[in-house]
Each structure stands twice: as structure tokens, then as C-alpha cells.
Amino acid sequence: MKPPIYLDYNATTPLDSVVIETMRPYIEEQFGNPSSSHWYGEKPAQAVDLARKQVATMLNCQPDEVVFTSGGTESNNHAIIGTATALKDKGNHIITTAIEHPAVLEVLKYLEGIDFKTTILPVDGKGMVQVSEVEAAIRPETILITIMHANNEVGTIQPITYIAELAKNMEIVVHTDAAQSVGKIPTDVGELGVDLLSVAGHKVYAPKGVGALYVKSGTNLNKFYRGAGQEAGYRAGTENVIGIAALGKASELAHQNQQENIEHLKSMRDRLHQGIADKVQSVKLNGHPEIKLPNTLNLSFQNLEADRILDKIGDRVAASAGAACHSDTVTLSHVIEAMKIPVEWAKGTIRFSVGRMTTGSEIDQAIDVISTAINDLSQ
Ligand SMILES: Cc1ncc(COP(=O)(O)O)c(C=O)c1O
């Protein structure tokens, strides 16, 4: 059986073949520990150094501002808990939004349990937080603003540069979860103006289980793992050389081919959108119509249920649901809920996300499968 057409690149990406080749020597002969002073440590240590430079080039920062982690979740945990505990004598208030990934919202819930206070800001109908609301939420005891760069479900890009500018004047640390934006749009930390930025390897054609945290030089951040002194003492533990080498190469590829990749993603996404809109009557786009990731297409189909749509197309197209229906109750994703999408639309929400490997022929086949399923279910 042919596998379904993969339109879920925001969930994870396949490995780039160049990335696989970059990993190979460290899987095979170059198995040494980068901390070893003998021959076996040399090449692995060089691989980690090179990868640090490659990630730094992509983010436009210094190599020593890059800390390798196990992925987006760890980077977010490190950024938020590391800042909160380092600055607890200064204040205990943190600002975020209602549409963050659980890797932010759950961390904040944990911090609330140990006496930190949070303000969870709403977003508008397009999934955008208002800078004025961020400003109004700031208190003398605010120590951290953590707001995602781009949303994983609807793709809306947040006004991070403006938020960071605001925070800088008040000496508040700014973290952005860039798990979904890295590799899809520019993520220059200087332009964004952030102090901390999270990267997830498996969203940029590197493997699962590797990521990075940008820590602006001079940021007051506590260490995450205690132990030996790897990662400048921020994150002890023998480095995941295979994953780190892969993330380095993946970052280089994303950076070198950025414009070309963006054009490809946009053209695939827009072709899918247009194709479905031409063949299906009651469909609505969620998220910001312009200020959004080039690869993400979040659609609601009126009076249909997302699970039933996915059941019908699942053997031919792989995508994600934005709602789950159980007998007579509907559970909307927290993002769709925060955007206050009317339930007759919200319950039929599907996220399609295209990637570098997506082809025009896949899109055309997917349009047929999706539109036929929607029209059948609508009868
Ligand atoms: C916005 C966002 N943040 C964080 C994560 C978690 O990253 P990881 O799976 O690398 O832990 C994800 C993954 O889906 C994400 O989309």
C-alpha cells in the first residue's frame, strides 16, 4: 500500500538526505566522546563546534550563545524555568498568550504552583496578540515575557520585534518559542530583539530529540541539568553528537536556501488552498491571512467533524485535527478556542502543513481526496 500523502510537516519533518549523510560518520566510526582528549574525541568535538557555528549563522548570533538541548520542549523549559529561578528576587510575574504550545503553558502551570504569577493574554480572531495588551499587562514585578514566534496550528506570526522593544526599555527578559518558525521564515535574533529563542530539530529536517536554545550573552539564566560542564555549564551531559551534527547541517540548509524554500512552501500551500476552495462550498481559512507561516493552511469546514474528515481521508492524506468530537461533546484545540471561532466551523478544523519535499502532484491528488471527502460528508 502506498503511504498517505504527508501534509503534516508542522508535526514533524522527514530527515533531509544531506542531513542523513552528515550524521553517518558519527553513527559509524566516529563514536568518540567529544570531551575525550584522545584521537576518538577529536572529530566529534569538531562536529559539535561546527554545528554550533551553523546554528549561530542561521540565528545571526555568536556560537557561544547556542546551547544544544533535546528539542523544543527542553529549550522552552530551560528558558522559562531558568529565567524564573534566576530572577525570583527581582519579581515573580510572567506574561504569555493563550495559544502557546503545552511546552510553555504547562511549564507556567508548574511555576504557578511554586508562587509565580502569570498573565495569559488573549489573541484576536486571526490568532494575533496585541502589543498594547502586552504593554498593559506589564507590572513592576514582571520578569519574563514568553510568546511564540509562529503558531503551530494556524501559523500566525506574532509581533515579537515590537514586544521585545517594549520589554527592553523595562529590562524584562523576552523568550520566543521559535520551534515552528525556524527554517520557515527568517529568525534573526538581532532583528527579533529577544534574549532567548527555542529551536526544535525535528521541525527542520533534523532528527527528533535534538534542539537548541539561543541565550543572548549576558542573560541571567540558571543551568538546566547539573553535572559535568558541557554546553558552557548550562546543560550537563555527554552531547548528542549525531543529533547535533544533524541540526547544524539542517540549519545550514535552511539558511542557505531560505528564499527558495519560502517560495516553494507558499506555492504548495496556496495551490492546496485554492484547489480546495474551488471544489468545496463551506470552507474558511483560520489564522492571519498574510502574517503567517508560508507552509501552514488551517481550514474549517462548516458543520463537519474533524475526526470524521480525517477518518475518511486518512489512508490517502495525513493531516491534523483542530478539534475532537466524542458522542455529543466537542473538544476544540486551545488555539481554535482562543480565536473564538464559532463552533459550527471550529469542530471541522483541519491543519494541513506542507514541506520542502511536497510536490505539485501530491497537492493535486490531495485536493481531489479532500474535496471529494468533504462533499460526501456534507450531503
Ligand atoms: C510551537 C512548538 N513548541 C514546542 C514544540 C515542542 O518541540 P519538541 O517536539 O522538539 O519537544 C512544538 C512541537 O510540536 C511546537 O510546535
mmCIF file of C-alpha atoms and ligand atoms in Angstrom:
data_model
loop_
_atom_site.group_PDB
_atom_site.id
_atom_site.type_symbol
_atom_site.label_atom_id
_atom_site.label_comp_id
_atom_site.label_asym_id
_atom_site.label_seq_id
_atom_site.Cartn_x
_atom_site.Cartn_y
_atom_site.Cartn_z
ATOM 1 C CA MET A 1 0.000 0.000 0.000
ATOM 2 C CA LYS A 2 1.212 3.492 -0.859
ATOM 3 C CA PRO A 3 1.650 5.630 2.272
ATOM 4 C CA PRO A 4 -0.674 8.635 2.543
ATOM 5 C CA ILE A 5 0.495 11.987 1.170
ATOM 6 C CA TYR A 6 2.225 13.707 4.065
ATOM 7 C CA LEU A 7 0.699 17.133 4.795
ATOM 8 C CA ASP A 8 1.688 17.349 8.456
ATOM 9 C CA TYR A 9 5.149 18.947 8.361
ATOM 10 C CA ASN A 10 4.322 21.067 11.423
ATOM 11 C CA ALA A 11 4.069 17.828 13.421
ATOM 12 C CA THR A 12 7.483 16.683 12.267
ATOM 13 C CA THR A 13 9.626 16.601 9.139
ATOM 14 C CA PRO A 14 11.395 13.731 7.423
ATOM 15 C CA LEU A 15 15.194 13.822 7.534
ATOM 16 C CA ASP A 16 16.881 15.626 4.667
ATOM 17 C CA SER A 17 19.129 13.166 2.768
ATOM 18 C CA VAL A 18 22.098 15.552 3.159
ATOM 19 C CA VAL A 19 21.433 15.603 6.906
ATOM 20 C CA ILE A 20 21.454 11.785 6.987
ATOM 21 C CA GLU A 21 24.865 11.757 5.293
ATOM 22 C CA THR A 22 26.156 14.316 7.805
ATOM 23 C CA MET A 23 25.092 12.057 10.678
ATOM 24 C CA ARG A 24 26.577 8.867 9.234
ATOM 25 C CA PRO A 25 30.224 9.164 10.387
ATOM 26 C CA TYR A 26 29.096 9.763 13.992
ATOM 27 C CA ILE A 27 26.803 6.727 13.873
ATOM 28 C CA GLU A 28 29.585 4.589 12.410
ATOM 29 C CA GLU A 29 33.315 5.099 13.047
ATOM 30 C CA GLN A 30 33.364 8.491 14.851
ATOM 31 C CA PHE A 31 31.636 7.326 18.012
ATOM 32 C CA GLY A 32 34.016 9.080 20.430
ATOM 33 C CA ASN A 33 33.079 11.345 23.302
ATOM 34 C CA PRO A 34 33.691 14.990 22.334
ATOM 35 C CA SER A 35 35.199 15.587 25.799
ATOM 36 C CA SER A 36 37.908 12.914 25.285
ATOM 37 C CA SER A 37 41.360 14.351 24.741
ATOM 38 C CA HIS A 38 42.494 11.401 22.543
ATOM 39 C CA TRP A 39 42.005 10.746 18.823
ATOM 40 C CA TYR A 40 38.431 9.466 19.226
ATOM 41 C CA GLY A 41 37.250 12.737 20.740
ATOM 42 C CA GLU A 42 38.649 14.969 18.030
ATOM 43 C CA LYS A 43 36.166 14.618 15.172
ATOM 44 C CA PRO A 44 33.059 14.517 17.403
ATOM 45 C CA ALA A 45 34.251 17.702 19.173
ATOM 46 C CA GLN A 46 34.819 19.355 15.799
ATOM 47 C CA ALA A 47 31.335 18.283 14.682
ATOM 48 C CA VAL A 48 29.754 19.917 17.735
ATOM 49 C CA ASP A 49 31.792 23.104 17.157
ATOM 50 C CA LEU A 50 30.819 23.248 13.504
ATOM 51 C CA ALA A 51 27.142 22.668 14.303
ATOM 52 C CA ARG A 52 27.216 25.456 16.872
ATOM 53 C CA LYS A 53 28.541 27.814 14.185
ATOM 54 C CA GLN A 54 25.921 26.635 11.686
ATOM 55 C CA VAL A 55 23.036 27.206 14.113
ATOM 56 C CA ALA A 56 24.544 30.569 15.094
ATOM 57 C CA THR A 57 24.740 31.628 11.431
ATOM 58 C CA MET A 58 21.081 30.758 10.941
ATOM 59 C CA LEU A 59 20.068 32.742 14.031
ATOM 60 C CA ASN A 60 22.635 35.518 13.405
ATOM 61 C CA CYS A 61 24.215 35.188 16.850
ATOM 62 C CA GLN A 62 27.582 34.161 18.283
ATOM 63 C CA PRO A 63 28.335 30.412 18.503
ATOM 64 C CA ASP A 64 28.778 30.658 22.273
ATOM 65 C CA GLU A 65 25.185 31.886 22.526
ATOM 66 C CA VAL A 66 23.884 28.490 21.309
ATOM 67 C CA VAL A 67 23.093 25.751 23.860
ATOM 68 C CA PHE A 68 22.212 22.331 22.440
ATOM 69 C CA THR A 69 19.193 20.650 24.035
ATOM 70 C CA SER A 70 16.959 17.640 23.417
ATOM 71 C CA GLY A 71 14.364 19.663 21.494
ATOM 72 C CA GLY A 72 11.765 22.400 21.644
ATOM 73 C CA THR A 73 10.210 21.206 24.898
ATOM 74 C CA GLU A 74 13.506 21.235 26.778
ATOM 75 C CA SER A 75 14.516 24.591 25.299
ATOM 76 C CA ASN A 76 11.231 26.115 26.488
ATOM 77 C CA ASN A 77 11.548 24.518 29.938
ATOM 78 C CA HIS A 78 15.112 25.753 30.246
ATOM 79 C CA ALA A 79 14.312 29.278 29.071
ATOM 80 C CA ILE A 80 11.284 29.741 31.311
ATOM 81 C CA ILE A 81 12.323 27.904 34.483
ATOM 82 C CA GLY A 82 15.942 29.058 34.121
ATOM 83 C CA THR A 83 14.824 32.702 33.937
ATOM 84 C CA ALA A 84 12.159 32.455 36.634
ATOM 85 C CA THR A 85 14.524 30.903 39.183
ATOM 86 C CA ALA A 86 17.397 33.234 38.292
ATOM 87 C CA LEU A 87 15.244 36.351 38.672
ATOM 88 C CA LYS A 88 12.953 35.347 41.546
ATOM 89 C CA ASP A 89 14.383 38.036 43.801
ATOM 90 C CA LYS A 90 13.535 40.668 41.209
ATOM 91 C CA GLY A 91 9.943 39.600 40.588
ATOM 92 C CA ASN A 92 7.552 36.698 40.057
ATOM 93 C CA HIS A 93 5.320 37.704 37.153
ATOM 94 C CA ILE A 94 5.412 36.171 33.669
ATOM 95 C CA ILE A 95 3.388 37.155 30.582
ATOM 96 C CA THR A 96 2.365 34.744 27.827
ATOM 97 C CA THR A 97 -0.531 34.068 25.438
ATOM 98 C CA ALA A 98 -3.375 31.590 25.372
ATOM 99 C CA ILE A 99 -2.135 29.958 22.154
ATOM 100 C CA GLU A 100 1.308 28.779 23.276
ATOM 101 C CA HIS A 101 2.323 25.149 22.897
ATOM 102 C CA PRO A 102 1.839 22.970 26.018
ATOM 103 C CA ALA A 103 5.649 23.050 26.312
ATOM 104 C CA VAL A 104 5.151 26.643 27.500
ATOM 105 C CA LEU A 105 1.687 26.588 29.112
ATOM 106 C CA GLU A 106 2.382 23.503 31.238
ATOM 107 C CA VAL A 107 5.711 24.947 32.400
ATOM 108 C CA LEU A 108 3.899 28.092 33.524
ATOM 109 C CA LYS A 109 1.293 25.990 35.343
ATOM 110 C CA TYR A 110 4.137 24.330 37.212
ATOM 111 C CA LEU A 111 5.602 27.729 38.108
ATOM 112 C CA GLU A 112 2.209 28.949 39.347
ATOM 113 C CA GLY A 113 2.341 26.054 41.805
ATOM 114 C CA ILE A 114 5.544 27.460 43.282
ATOM 115 C CA ASP A 115 4.258 31.009 43.684
ATOM 116 C CA PHE A 116 4.944 32.615 40.328
ATOM 117 C CA LYS A 117 2.094 34.608 38.787
ATOM 118 C CA THR A 118 1.170 34.525 35.118
ATOM 119 C CA THR A 119 -0.894 36.653 32.779
ATOM 120 C CA ILE A 120 -2.219 34.670 29.838
ATOM 121 C CA LEU A 121 -3.157 37.154 27.136
ATOM 122 C CA PRO A 122 -5.952 36.571 24.632
ATOM 123 C CA VAL A 123 -5.462 36.682 20.866
ATOM 124 C CA ASP A 124 -7.726 38.162 18.213
ATOM 125 C CA GLY A 125 -9.759 36.196 15.676
ATOM 126 C CA LYS A 126 -6.660 35.848 13.488
ATOM 127 C CA GLY A 127 -4.567 34.384 16.278
ATOM 128 C CA MET A 128 -2.539 37.547 16.913
ATOM 129 C CA VAL A 129 -1.696 39.039 20.317
ATOM 130 C CA GLN A 130 -1.919 42.842 20.576
ATOM 131 C CA VAL A 131 1.276 44.664 21.580
ATOM 132 C CA SER A 132 -0.864 47.145 23.539
ATOM 133 C CA GLU A 133 -2.232 44.265 25.640
ATOM 134 C CA VAL A 134 1.287 43.049 26.352
ATOM 135 C CA GLU A 135 2.210 46.562 27.449
ATOM 136 C CA ALA A 136 -0.852 46.844 29.672
ATOM 137 C CA ALA A 137 -0.042 43.508 31.356
ATOM 138 C CA ILE A 138 3.446 44.582 32.443
ATOM 139 C CA ARG A 139 3.832 45.119 36.202
ATOM 140 C CA PRO A 140 6.809 46.222 38.284
ATOM 141 C CA GLU A 141 7.368 42.538 39.192
ATOM 142 C CA THR A 142 7.284 41.243 35.585
ATOM 143 C CA ILE A 143 10.482 39.325 34.855
ATOM 144 C CA LEU A 144 9.711 37.425 31.653
ATOM 145 C CA ILE A 145 7.573 37.630 28.531
ATOM 146 C CA THR A 146 7.348 34.318 26.670
ATOM 147 C CA ILE A 147 5.418 34.499 23.405
ATOM 148 C CA MET A 148 5.771 32.129 20.476
ATOM 149 C CA HIS A 149 7.193 33.374 17.183
ATOM 150 C CA ALA A 150 4.721 31.494 14.995
ATOM 151 C CA ASN A 151 1.770 29.356 15.992
ATOM 152 C CA ASN A 152 1.950 25.645 15.208
ATOM 153 C CA GLU A 153 -1.758 25.255 14.395
ATOM 154 C CA VAL A 154 -2.739 28.347 12.428
ATOM 155 C CA GLY A 155 0.690 29.744 11.503
ATOM 156 C CA THR A 156 0.076 33.328 12.685
ATOM 157 C CA ILE A 157 3.358 35.186 13.271
ATOM 158 C CA GLN A 158 3.436 37.266 16.459
ATOM 159 C CA PRO A 159 4.810 40.837 16.649
ATOM 160 C CA ILE A 160 7.903 39.725 18.590
ATOM 161 C CA THR A 161 10.126 42.636 17.492
ATOM 162 C CA TYR A 162 7.677 45.185 18.924
ATOM 163 C CA ILE A 163 7.153 43.180 22.098
ATOM 164 C CA ALA A 164 10.914 42.859 22.598
ATOM 165 C CA GLU A 165 11.404 46.595 22.091
ATOM 166 C CA LEU A 166 8.823 47.317 24.740
ATOM 167 C CA ALA A 167 10.399 44.859 27.186
ATOM 168 C CA LYS A 168 13.943 46.096 26.631
ATOM 169 C CA ASN A 169 13.061 49.523 27.997
ATOM 170 C CA MET A 170 11.833 47.849 31.173
ATOM 171 C CA GLU A 171 14.605 45.268 31.499
ATOM 172 C CA ILE A 172 12.225 42.333 31.122
ATOM 173 C CA VAL A 173 13.626 39.122 29.590
ATOM 174 C CA VAL A 174 11.965 38.049 26.332
ATOM 175 C CA HIS A 175 11.782 34.429 25.224
ATOM 176 C CA THR A 176 10.240 33.227 21.996
ATOM 177 C CA ASP A 177 9.362 29.655 21.113
ATOM 178 C CA ALA A 178 10.537 29.507 17.510
ATOM 179 C CA ALA A 179 10.004 25.746 17.084
ATOM 180 C CA GLN A 180 7.708 26.385 14.117
ATOM 181 C CA SER A 181 9.330 29.432 12.569
ATOM 182 C CA VAL A 182 12.965 28.314 12.389
ATOM 183 C CA GLY A 183 13.682 27.124 8.870
ATOM 184 C CA LYS A 184 10.414 28.522 7.500
ATOM 185 C CA ILE A 185 10.897 32.288 7.914
ATOM 186 C CA PRO A 186 13.881 34.429 8.975
ATOM 187 C CA THR A 187 14.733 34.009 12.658
ATOM 188 C CA ASP A 188 17.465 36.606 13.120
ATOM 189 C CA VAL A 189 17.697 37.089 16.885
ATOM 190 C CA GLY A 190 19.096 40.616 16.432
ATOM 191 C CA GLU A 191 16.087 41.656 14.396
ATOM 192 C CA LEU A 192 13.678 39.926 16.742
ATOM 193 C CA GLY A 193 15.424 41.538 19.725
ATOM 194 C CA VAL A 194 14.860 38.531 22.002
ATOM 195 C CA ASP A 195 17.055 37.245 24.833
ATOM 196 C CA LEU A 196 16.099 33.583 24.484
ATOM 197 C CA LEU A 197 14.825 31.590 21.493
ATOM 198 C CA SER A 198 13.895 27.891 21.250
ATOM 199 C CA VAL A 199 14.711 25.671 18.260
ATOM 200 C CA ALA A 200 13.341 22.142 17.612
ATOM 201 C CA GLY A 201 15.463 19.932 15.332
ATOM 202 C CA HIS A 202 12.702 17.661 14.065
ATOM 203 C CA LYS A 203 10.787 20.572 12.550
ATOM 204 C CA VAL A 204 13.757 21.481 10.302
ATOM 205 C CA TYR A 205 14.577 18.100 8.696
ATOM 206 C CA ALA A 206 16.927 17.015 11.520
ATOM 207 C CA PRO A 207 16.020 14.092 13.811
ATOM 208 C CA LYS A 208 13.786 14.065 16.860
ATOM 209 C CA GLY A 209 15.488 14.528 20.215
ATOM 210 C CA VAL A 210 17.731 17.469 19.395
ATOM 211 C CA GLY A 211 17.197 21.203 19.641
ATOM 212 C CA ALA A 212 18.865 24.408 20.699
ATOM 213 C CA LEU A 213 18.336 27.392 22.931
ATOM 214 C CA TYR A 214 19.726 30.784 21.968
ATOM 215 C CA VAL A 215 20.886 32.550 25.121
ATOM 216 C CA LYS A 216 21.881 36.144 24.469
ATOM 217 C CA SER A 217 25.235 36.893 26.005
ATOM 218 C CA GLY A 218 24.780 38.410 29.478
ATOM 219 C CA THR A 219 21.312 36.909 30.070
ATOM 220 C CA ASN A 220 20.741 35.816 33.641
ATOM 221 C CA LEU A 221 19.703 32.175 33.137
ATOM 222 C CA ASN A 222 20.072 29.273 35.553
ATOM 223 C CA LYS A 223 21.510 25.975 34.360
ATOM 224 C CA PHE A 224 19.114 23.197 33.469
ATOM 225 C CA TYR A 225 20.979 19.943 34.104
ATOM 226 C CA ARG A 226 23.665 19.774 36.739
ATOM 227 C CA GLY A 227 26.676 17.564 36.187
ATOM 228 C CA ALA A 228 29.859 17.890 34.169
ATOM 229 C CA GLY A 229 30.423 21.182 32.422
ATOM 230 C CA GLN A 230 29.174 20.558 28.855
ATOM 231 C CA GLU A 231 27.368 23.349 26.995
ATOM 232 C CA ALA A 232 29.220 26.028 28.977
ATOM 233 C CA GLY A 233 27.731 24.577 32.164
ATOM 234 C CA TYR A 234 24.132 25.293 31.091
ATOM 235 C CA ARG A 235 23.311 21.707 30.166
ATOM 236 C CA ALA A 236 25.487 18.947 31.528
ATOM 237 C CA GLY A 237 25.583 15.528 29.874
ATOM 238 C CA THR A 238 27.573 13.964 27.043
ATOM 239 C CA GLU A 239 26.474 15.668 23.856
ATOM 240 C CA ASN A 240 24.106 14.052 21.360
ATOM 241 C CA VAL A 241 26.793 14.340 18.671
ATOM 242 C CA ILE A 242 24.734 12.606 15.961
ATOM 243 C CA GLY A 243 21.731 14.847 16.522
ATOM 244 C CA ILE A 244 23.794 17.991 16.975
ATOM 245 C CA ALA A 245 25.734 17.416 13.730
ATOM 246 C CA ALA A 246 22.382 16.889 12.016
ATOM 247 C CA LEU A 247 20.863 20.055 13.463
ATOM 248 C CA GLY A 248 23.920 22.009 12.339
ATOM 249 C CA LYS A 249 23.639 20.780 8.744
ATOM 250 C CA ALA A 250 19.856 21.252 8.754
ATOM 251 C CA SER A 251 20.328 24.846 9.940
ATOM 252 C CA GLU A 252 22.874 25.491 7.203
ATOM 253 C CA LEU A 253 20.497 24.135 4.555
ATOM 254 C CA ALA A 254 17.572 26.149 5.925
ATOM 255 C CA HIS A 255 19.650 29.320 5.965
ATOM 256 C CA GLN A 256 21.292 28.900 2.555
ATOM 257 C CA ASN A 257 18.085 28.096 0.692
ATOM 258 C CA GLN A 258 15.711 30.240 2.695
ATOM 259 C CA GLN A 259 14.113 32.320 -0.054
ATOM 260 C CA GLU A 260 13.812 29.374 -2.416
ATOM 261 C CA ASN A 261 12.217 27.272 0.351
ATOM 262 C CA ILE A 262 9.746 30.010 1.247
ATOM 263 C CA GLU A 263 8.652 30.367 -2.389
ATOM 264 C CA HIS A 264 8.162 26.605 -2.705
ATOM 265 C CA LEU A 265 6.196 26.309 0.549
ATOM 266 C CA LYS A 266 3.955 29.245 -0.352
ATOM 267 C CA SER A 267 3.223 27.940 -3.806
ATOM 268 C CA MET A 268 2.331 24.460 -2.489
ATOM 269 C CA ARG A 269 0.176 25.849 0.326
ATOM 270 C CA ASP A 270 -1.655 28.307 -1.929
ATOM 271 C CA ARG A 271 -2.248 25.662 -4.582
ATOM 272 C CA LEU A 272 -3.811 23.408 -1.927
ATOM 273 C CA HIS A 273 -5.943 26.243 -0.573
ATOM 274 C CA GLN A 274 -7.136 27.357 -3.984
ATOM 275 C CA GLY A 275 -7.819 23.789 -5.116
ATOM 276 C CA ILE A 276 -9.957 23.029 -2.066
ATOM 277 C CA ALA A 277 -11.738 26.401 -2.163
ATOM 278 C CA ASP A 278 -12.626 25.856 -5.838
ATOM 279 C CA LYS A 279 -14.246 22.494 -5.144
ATOM 280 C CA VAL A 280 -15.781 22.891 -1.699
ATOM 281 C CA GLN A 281 -18.503 25.369 -0.729
ATOM 282 C CA SER A 282 -18.314 25.969 3.009
ATOM 283 C CA VAL A 283 -14.649 26.392 3.851
ATOM 284 C CA LYS A 284 -12.964 29.122 5.874
ATOM 285 C CA LEU A 285 -9.308 29.964 6.451
ATOM 286 C CA ASN A 286 -8.146 30.271 10.064
ATOM 287 C CA GLY A 287 -5.225 32.399 11.203
ATOM 288 C CA HIS A 288 -3.879 35.628 9.814
ATOM 289 C CA PRO A 289 -4.430 35.943 6.040
ATOM 290 C CA GLU A 290 -0.968 37.474 5.453
ATOM 291 C CA ILE A 291 1.206 37.472 8.562
ATOM 292 C CA LYS A 292 1.622 33.716 8.722
ATOM 293 C CA LEU A 293 3.998 30.843 8.078
ATOM 294 C CA PRO A 294 4.435 30.053 4.381
ATOM 295 C CA ASN A 295 3.573 26.365 4.821
ATOM 296 C CA THR A 296 0.538 26.258 7.109
ATOM 297 C CA LEU A 297 -3.077 26.017 5.960
ATOM 298 C CA ASN A 298 -5.658 25.749 8.709
ATOM 299 C CA LEU A 299 -9.163 25.283 7.336
ATOM 300 C CA SER A 300 -12.584 24.903 8.911
ATOM 301 C CA PHE A 301 -15.339 23.020 7.110
ATOM 302 C CA GLN A 302 -18.791 24.113 8.259
ATOM 303 C CA ASN A 303 -20.938 21.625 10.180
ATOM 304 C CA LEU A 304 -18.482 18.769 9.750
ATOM 305 C CA GLU A 305 -16.394 16.988 12.360
ATOM 306 C CA ALA A 306 -12.609 16.956 12.037
ATOM 307 C CA ASP A 307 -12.289 13.316 13.179
ATOM 308 C CA ARG A 308 -14.731 12.143 10.545
ATOM 309 C CA ILE A 309 -12.872 14.072 7.826
ATOM 310 C CA LEU A 310 -9.539 12.560 8.909
ATOM 311 C CA ASP A 311 -11.108 9.072 9.055
ATOM 312 C CA LYS A 312 -12.299 9.461 5.507
ATOM 313 C CA ILE A 313 -9.027 10.760 4.043
ATOM 314 C CA GLY A 314 -6.543 9.111 6.428
ATOM 315 C CA ASP A 315 -5.453 6.285 4.126
ATOM 316 C CA ARG A 316 -4.542 8.814 1.403
ATOM 317 C CA VAL A 317 -3.712 12.119 3.129
ATOM 318 C CA ALA A 318 -2.072 12.670 6.545
ATOM 319 C CA ALA A 319 -3.107 15.897 8.317
ATOM 320 C CA SER A 320 -4.052 17.018 11.857
ATOM 321 C CA ALA A 321 -7.366 17.755 13.547
ATOM 322 C CA GLY A 322 -8.089 21.050 15.320
ATOM 323 C CA ALA A 323 -10.979 19.550 17.267
ATOM 324 C CA ALA A 324 -12.083 16.193 18.643
ATOM 325 C CA CYS A 325 -15.699 15.084 18.910
ATOM 326 C CA HIS A 326 -16.847 12.476 21.429
ATOM 327 C CA SER A 327 -20.513 11.472 21.262
ATOM 328 C CA ASP A 328 -22.232 14.831 21.788
ATOM 329 C CA THR A 329 -19.292 16.867 23.100
ATOM 330 C CA VAL A 330 -16.698 18.701 21.046
ATOM 331 C CA THR A 331 -13.218 19.471 22.369
ATOM 332 C CA LEU A 332 -11.663 22.284 20.390
ATOM 333 C CA SER A 333 -7.923 22.820 20.347
ATOM 334 C CA HIS A 334 -6.960 25.587 22.786
ATOM 335 C CA VAL A 335 -5.765 27.699 19.851
ATOM 336 C CA ILE A 336 -9.032 27.479 17.910
ATOM 337 C CA GLU A 337 -10.910 28.130 21.138
ATOM 338 C CA ALA A 338 -8.799 31.206 21.951
ATOM 339 C CA MET A 339 -9.539 32.586 18.475
ATOM 340 C CA LYS A 340 -13.286 32.281 19.257
ATOM 341 C CA ILE A 341 -14.146 30.519 16.026
ATOM 342 C CA PRO A 342 -17.886 29.690 16.032
ATOM 343 C CA VAL A 343 -18.380 26.044 16.970
ATOM 344 C CA GLU A 344 -20.174 25.060 13.741
ATOM 345 C CA TRP A 345 -16.946 25.919 11.960
ATOM 346 C CA ALA A 346 -14.445 25.117 14.701
ATOM 347 C CA LYS A 347 -15.409 21.471 15.087
ATOM 348 C CA GLY A 348 -14.498 20.824 11.439
ATOM 349 C CA THR A 349 -10.970 22.251 11.660
ATOM 350 C CA ILE A 350 -8.041 20.574 9.918
ATOM 351 C CA ARG A 351 -4.415 21.706 9.786
ATOM 352 C CA PHE A 352 -2.543 20.981 6.589
ATOM 353 C CA SER A 353 1.159 21.801 6.580
ATOM 354 C CA VAL A 354 3.387 21.385 3.530
ATOM 355 C CA GLY A 355 7.159 20.972 3.451
ATOM 356 C CA ARG A 356 10.262 21.069 1.291
ATOM 357 C CA MET A 357 9.540 17.594 -0.095
ATOM 358 C CA THR A 358 5.900 18.353 -1.024
ATOM 359 C CA THR A 359 5.306 18.186 -4.795
ATOM 360 C CA GLY A 360 2.665 19.749 -7.038
ATOM 361 C CA SER A 361 1.421 16.311 -7.995
ATOM 362 C CA GLU A 362 0.917 15.395 -4.317
ATOM 363 C CA ILE A 363 -1.036 18.609 -3.812
ATOM 364 C CA ASP A 364 -3.265 17.910 -6.808
ATOM 365 C CA GLN A 365 -4.006 14.384 -5.572
ATOM 366 C CA ALA A 366 -4.651 15.706 -2.050
ATOM 367 C CA ILE A 367 -7.105 18.311 -3.408
ATOM 368 C CA ASP A 368 -9.122 15.546 -5.063
ATOM 369 C CA VAL A 369 -9.139 13.342 -1.971
ATOM 370 C CA ILE A 370 -10.014 16.166 0.433
ATOM 371 C CA SER A 371 -12.686 17.840 -1.687
ATOM 372 C CA THR A 372 -14.390 14.536 -2.513
ATOM 373 C CA ALA A 373 -14.441 13.592 1.185
ATOM 374 C CA ILE A 374 -15.812 16.986 2.249
ATOM 375 C CA ASN A 375 -18.508 16.972 -0.427
ATOM 376 C CA ASP A 376 -19.526 13.388 0.505
ATOM 377 C CA LEU A 377 -19.697 14.213 4.203
ATOM 378 C CA SER A 378 -21.661 17.423 3.531
ATOM 379 C CA GLN A 379 -24.554 15.597 1.849
HETATM 380 C C1 LIG B 1 5.390 25.673 18.867
HETATM 381 C C2 LIG B 1 6.011 24.433 19.417
HETATM 382 N N1 LIG B 1 6.752 24.500 20.521
HETATM 383 C C3 LIG B 1 7.350 23.426 21.054
HETATM 384 C C4 LIG B 1 7.225 22.186 20.473
HETATM 385 C C5 LIG B 1 7.881 21.005 21.117
HETATM 386 O O1 LIG B 1 9.056 20.665 20.446
HETATM 387 P P1 LIG B 1 9.708 19.206 20.621
HETATM 388 O O2 LIG B 1 8.763 18.242 19.998
HETATM 389 O O3 LIG B 1 11.026 19.297 19.900
HETATM 390 O O4 LIG B 1 9.892 18.973 22.065
HETATM 391 C C6 LIG B 1 6.449 22.057 19.317
HETATM 392 C C7 LIG B 1 6.254 20.739 18.689
HETATM 393 O O5 LIG B 1 5.189 20.424 18.199
HETATM 394 C C8 LIG B 1 5.838 23.212 18.761
HETATM 395 O O6 LIG B 1 5.098 23.151 17.661
#
